[in-house]
Coordinates of C-alpha atoms in Angstrom, one line a residue:
M1311 CA 81.0 -15.9 115.6
E1312 CA 83.3 -15.6 112.7
A1313 CA 82.3 -15.2 109.1
I1314 CA 82.6 -18.2 106.8
N1315 CA 82.6 -18.6 103.1
K1316 CA 78.9 -18.8 101.9
T1317 CA 79.8 -21.0 98.9
E1318 CA 81.7 -23.5 101.1
L1319 CA 78.8 -23.7 103.6
L1320 CA 76.2 -24.3 100.9
S1321 CA 78.4 -26.8 99.1
Q1322 CA 78.7 -28.7 102.4
L1323 CA 74.9 -28.6 102.9
E1324 CA 74.4 -29.7 99.3
N1325 CA 76.6 -32.7 99.9
Y1326 CA 74.5 -33.8 102.9
I1327 CA 71.3 -33.5 100.9
E1328 CA 72.8 -35.5 98.0
R1329 CA 73.9 -38.2 100.5
H1330 CA 70.4 -38.3 102.0
L1331 CA 68.8 -38.5 98.6
Q1332 CA 71.1 -41.3 97.5
E1333 CA 70.4 -43.2 100.8
A1334 CA 66.6 -42.8 100.3
I1335 CA 66.7 -43.8 96.6
Q1336 CA 69.3 -46.7 96.8
T1337 CA 68.5 -48.1 100.2
F1338 CA 65.1 -47.1 101.8
Q1339 CA 63.1 -47.1 98.5
N1340 CA 64.2 -50.7 97.9
L1341 CA 63.3 -52.1 101.4
S1342 CA 60.1 -54.0 102.0
E1343 CA 57.3 -52.2 103.9
E1344 CA 57.8 -54.7 106.7
I1345 CA 61.5 -53.7 107.1
L1346 CA 60.6 -49.9 106.8
L1347 CA 57.9 -50.3 109.6
Q1348 CA 60.0 -52.6 111.9
P1349 CA 60.5 -50.7 115.2
S1350 CA 64.1 -50.3 116.3
S1351 CA 65.5 -53.1 118.5
S1352 CA 66.2 -50.5 121.1
G1353 CA 62.5 -49.5 121.2
G1354 CA 63.0 -46.4 119.0
W1355 CA 61.4 -45.4 115.8
S1356 CA 61.3 -47.5 112.6
I1357 CA 62.9 -46.3 109.4
A1358 CA 59.6 -45.0 108.2
Q1359 CA 58.9 -43.2 111.4
C1360 CA 62.4 -41.5 111.2
L1361 CA 61.6 -40.3 107.7
D1362 CA 58.0 -39.3 108.6
H1363 CA 59.4 -37.2 111.4
L1364 CA 61.7 -35.4 108.9
N1365 CA 58.9 -34.9 106.4
S1366 CA 56.9 -33.1 109.1
Y1367 CA 59.7 -30.6 109.5
G1368 CA 60.0 -30.3 105.7
V1369 CA 56.3 -29.5 105.5
Y1370 CA 56.9 -26.6 107.9
Y1371 CA 60.3 -25.2 106.7
L1372 CA 60.5 -25.7 102.9
P1373 CA 57.6 -23.3 102.1
L1374 CA 59.2 -20.7 104.5
F1375 CA 62.6 -21.1 102.8
E1376 CA 61.1 -20.8 99.3
K1377 CA 59.1 -17.7 100.4
G1378 CA 62.1 -16.0 102.0
I1379 CA 64.3 -16.6 99.0
A1380 CA 61.5 -15.4 96.6
E1381 CA 60.9 -12.2 98.5
H1382 CA 64.6 -11.1 98.9
Q1383 CA 66.7 -9.6 96.2
D1384 CA 69.8 -11.3 95.0
S1385 CA 73.0 -10.5 96.9
S1386 CA 76.6 -11.0 96.2
V1387 CA 77.6 -11.1 99.9
P1388 CA 80.3 -13.8 99.9
T1389 CA 80.3 -14.7 103.6
F1390 CA 77.9 -15.9 106.2
T1391 CA 78.0 -15.5 110.0
S1392 CA 76.0 -17.9 112.2
S1393 CA 74.1 -16.4 115.0
L1394 CA 74.6 -17.4 118.6
L1395 CA 71.2 -19.1 118.7
G1396 CA 71.8 -20.8 115.4
N1397 CA 75.3 -22.0 116.3
L1398 CA 74.0 -23.5 119.6
A1399 CA 71.0 -25.2 117.9
I1400 CA 73.2 -26.7 115.1
R1401 CA 75.9 -27.9 117.5
S1402 CA 73.3 -29.5 119.8
M1403 CA 71.6 -31.3 116.9
N1404 CA 74.8 -32.4 115.1
P1405 CA 75.3 -36.1 115.8
A1406 CA 79.1 -35.4 115.9
T1407 CA 78.9 -32.7 118.5
G1408 CA 75.6 -33.1 120.3
K1409 CA 75.1 -36.4 122.2
K1410 CA 72.0 -35.3 124.1
K1411 CA 68.8 -37.1 123.2
F1412 CA 65.8 -34.8 122.4
K1413 CA 62.1 -35.6 122.8
A1414 CA 60.2 -34.9 119.5
Q1415 CA 58.0 -31.9 119.6
K1416 CA 54.2 -32.3 119.5
G1417 CA 53.1 -32.5 115.9
H1418 CA 56.4 -34.1 114.9
I1419 CA 55.9 -37.4 116.6
P1420 CA 55.3 -40.0 113.9
P1421 CA 52.6 -42.6 114.2
Q1422 CA 53.5 -46.3 114.1
A1423 CA 51.0 -47.1 111.3
L1424 CA 52.3 -45.4 108.2
D1425 CA 52.2 -45.9 104.4
A1426 CA 55.9 -46.6 104.3
P1427 CA 56.5 -46.3 100.5
K1428 CA 54.6 -43.0 100.5
V1429 CA 56.7 -41.7 103.4
V1430 CA 59.9 -42.6 101.5
S1431 CA 58.6 -41.0 98.3
E1432 CA 57.7 -37.8 100.2
F1433 CA 61.1 -37.7 101.7
I1434 CA 62.8 -38.0 98.3
N1435 CA 60.6 -35.2 96.9
Q1436 CA 61.4 -33.0 99.9
Q1437 CA 65.1 -33.6 99.5
E1438 CA 65.0 -32.7 95.8
R1439 CA 63.1 -29.5 96.8
L1440 CA 65.7 -28.7 99.5
L1441 CA 68.5 -29.1 97.0
L1442 CA 66.9 -26.5 94.8
I1443 CA 66.4 -24.2 97.8
V1444 CA 70.1 -24.5 98.8
R1445 CA 71.2 -23.8 95.2
K1446 CA 69.0 -20.7 95.0
A1447 CA 70.3 -19.5 98.4
Q1448 CA 73.7 -19.1 96.8
H1449 CA 72.4 -15.8 95.4
K1450 CA 71.0 -14.5 98.6
D1451 CA 72.3 -12.9 101.8
L1452 CA 71.9 -15.8 104.2
G1453 CA 71.9 -13.5 107.2
K1454 CA 69.1 -11.2 106.0
I1455 CA 66.3 -13.7 105.5
K1456 CA 64.6 -14.6 108.8
I1457 CA 62.8 -17.9 109.3
P1458 CA 60.5 -18.5 112.4
I1459 CA 61.4 -21.8 114.1
S1460 CA 58.8 -24.4 114.4
I1461 CA 58.8 -24.8 118.2
A1462 CA 58.6 -21.1 119.0
K1463 CA 57.5 -19.0 116.0
F1464 CA 58.5 -15.7 117.8
L1465 CA 62.1 -17.0 117.6
K1466 CA 63.7 -16.6 114.2
L1467 CA 66.9 -18.0 112.7
N1468 CA 68.6 -16.5 109.7
L1469 CA 68.3 -18.6 106.5
G1470 CA 71.8 -19.9 106.7
D1471 CA 71.3 -21.2 110.3
A1472 CA 67.8 -22.6 109.5
L1473 CA 69.0 -24.5 106.5
H1474 CA 72.0 -25.8 108.3
F1475 CA 69.9 -26.8 111.3
L1476 CA 67.3 -28.6 109.2
I1477 CA 69.9 -30.5 107.2
I1478 CA 71.9 -31.5 110.3
H1479 CA 68.6 -32.6 111.9
N1480 CA 68.0 -34.8 108.8
E1481 CA 71.5 -36.2 109.1
R1482 CA 70.8 -37.2 112.8
H1483 CA 67.7 -39.1 111.9
I1484 CA 69.1 -40.7 108.7
Q1485 CA 71.8 -42.1 111.0
Q1486 CA 69.1 -43.3 113.4
A1487 CA 67.2 -44.9 110.5
N1488 CA 70.4 -46.7 109.3
R1489 CA 71.0 -48.2 112.7
N1490 CA 67.7 -50.1 112.2
L1491 CA 69.4 -51.9 109.2
K1492 CA 72.1 -53.5 111.4

């Protein structure tokens, strides 16, 4: 793996989060509960279920990111190198490069009956929190902070890969949610 500019990576991730926030505020927040809970015509998840799924990962990862950032000293390391595992996970989850469908992990499968406005509100709050995390990460060595992954806690990704994975996972399901609007 080759080293990339840390500032450029975090800026790219920040752009994703800003887009997800705008989507949630301008579109999802203004939809009726009926539309938010409408199952996909293909039999997939509703918009609310997509967001609830993302919220379940945020509940797991955001506190770990915050803790890792708080516990590590500031660093002026200007580059970041993705790990082999991180790169593989990101590429497989990225809607542009990974076309494989995944089955949601136990504990991350959203119920059909949801308080849709509450789910959207929680998603917005989590995205705002994630934005602060990415901004604070600018002052850390993204390769030094280790984050246990939700499906196998003995496996750890460095902070850079974990942030990238979570945000690209969000992108995948935001696209899924948007397909329900067509």
